[in-house]
Amino acid sequence: MTQLNTPYPSTAYLTGFLRSRGVHAVQEDLALALVLRLLSSTGLESVRDQIEADSERTPSPIVRNFLEQFDHYLATVDRVIAFLQGRDSTLAHRINSRVFLPEGSRFDALEAHADSEEEEEGGDSLGWAFGALGVQDRAKHLATLYLSDLANVLREAIDPRFEFVRYAESLAASQQTFDPLADALAAPPNLVDRNLRELTLAAVDRHQPNVVLVSVPFPGCVYAAFRIAQTIKATHPDIITVLGGGFVNTELRELTEPRVFDFFDYITLDDGERPLLALLEYLRGERPQAQLVRTFVRTDDSGTDGPGSVQYIHHPEPDVPFAEVGTPTWDGLPIDQYLSTLDMLNPMHRLWSDGRWNKLTVAHGCYWKKCSFCDTTLDYIGRYEGVAASTLVDRIEAVVQETGQTGFHFVDEAAPPKALEGMAEELLRRNVQISWWGNIRFEKSFTPELCELLAESGCIAISGGLEVASDRLLKLMKKGVSVEQVARVTKAFSDAGILVHAYLMYGFPTQTVQDTVDALEYTRQLFEEDCIQSGFFHRFTCTVHSPVGLHPEEYGVELVPLPTVSFAKNDVDFIDPTNVDHDSLGVAINKALYNFMHGVCLDADIRSWFNEKVPRSRVARDFIAQAISEQQSS
Ligand code: SF4
């Protein structure tokens, strides 16, 4: 479960790579299939049947509303899905009527807003966001609220862990032992589990695989991945199952839990290409087990009755160079069935959920790799490798040819300015027309001229880290940018017509209340001056792979010792003598940011978001406007 609008790229990369090496490889997206099955008329009927069969539970108000309006949901769900898949655009007019769809609690926010708008100006409830036009967007937003209502029903009636993009995350994220996940997997399957089981068996039947590779990018994919493997092992014990992906690369590096191997035969770390080639050779009898690459296996420990023990095998071999990993392929994925949803009414924010983007990377790893909060010691960040612009544009052209779609999301850690410049020039030279967006560092080489060039080549949006908008903390975190520089660079992007999203952070070691107030004031000014159009405040988390986690004393904090870890290891608590209540500050700054993103309350006194006792930041005042005017005059 990652996102509904576009496939996660790892399977496309590995399928393309394996095929380029002569391996017969196919791919499936069971997450999308599961959502489409649950959100269908037959899916909703099974949800209703399940609720009615569960006579011991009193339905919550959300579930009661679903049952009362069930016929209405049944009559509309397949149509709404077709609309969000882009297959039935004229339905927008009926959706916008506000009588076509049944409405649950997720629509309440609209009513609250409508009341205040109508009191002030008179007008319809979504006019403030979409104006008189925007028929499709307005309908997409209403249809998204409808899906969210159905997700609430699934959560309250079937499985409290259900989320579209983060299913049962807490069972895996930084879970030191396998016990919670093992208990969940031993529980009788619920309706969601049973559907996933049927989909797994159907996929196995379709492809008759010898080996199944399961990619888990995030903790919210782990539970379902293990359910998939559990089904395969129970029904087709001869199929080899292999686990890999971002979650494994980050959190399972110190795995010692043998029970994991009841589900997966092999677990590979970091980029999958080389370990998988080695594993396939081993399975074909072409190399000994001792020559596996970055792979966990379970040893038998013959003579004992226990579950065996875990062995990590790494025969050092160079990774496949980024230039030779081949072109990803989406072949086999139902690219016309992904759902474009519109939750946030912010033009930048919607890119994450709206539209099907081909995902590519400009380079492997991060060329900067210094930020002290970042997992710089891990291979996917720490090993930087570029590729020639011509190779990159060859890949882009091949992907457009295959998918027929020209939108690209570059999912780099931070794409280097030089590489983006080379790619833009090559796109223009070949007259290749695409739209693209991606992640960067706000560094000074992004001049207004370069931003213009990137816009000309199809760049529509960029995101980058402003983190804690405080020069003292930016220096401490080795971000390599200053607030002033971020203001200039973001303004240059915005002036070129490129949307800008800022990743923001709070709760960094030694961050004071005043730092947080200042950071919010800087952020407000960046919105006011149209430097950024969107942002997100993440709470700082110390991870064991980051410089802060490795050298806490350099950041003025002390780590809380972790208990013995046999399963997932990532987050680590720390003691910060500054002792600030970041939780309550977080509520204030997120509320403020939400308003800023909708262009609301930009003129409100920054103190109004906080407790009155918090002093207003004087330092931050009018800083951004000054930085920009200096840029314009230079
Ligand atoms: S935070 Fe971004 S720019 Fe900094 S090291 Fe990590 S990937 Fe690179």
XYZ file of C-alpha atoms in Angstrom, residues 182 188 286 383 407 448 539 570:
8
model
C 3.684 -12.789 14.053
C -7.808 -15.590 11.514
C 25.480 -22.094 -11.050
C 26.489 5.773 -2.962
C 4.462 12.887 -17.026
C 17.073 32.236 -12.339
C 8.650 15.846 13.218
C 15.434 2.415 12.746
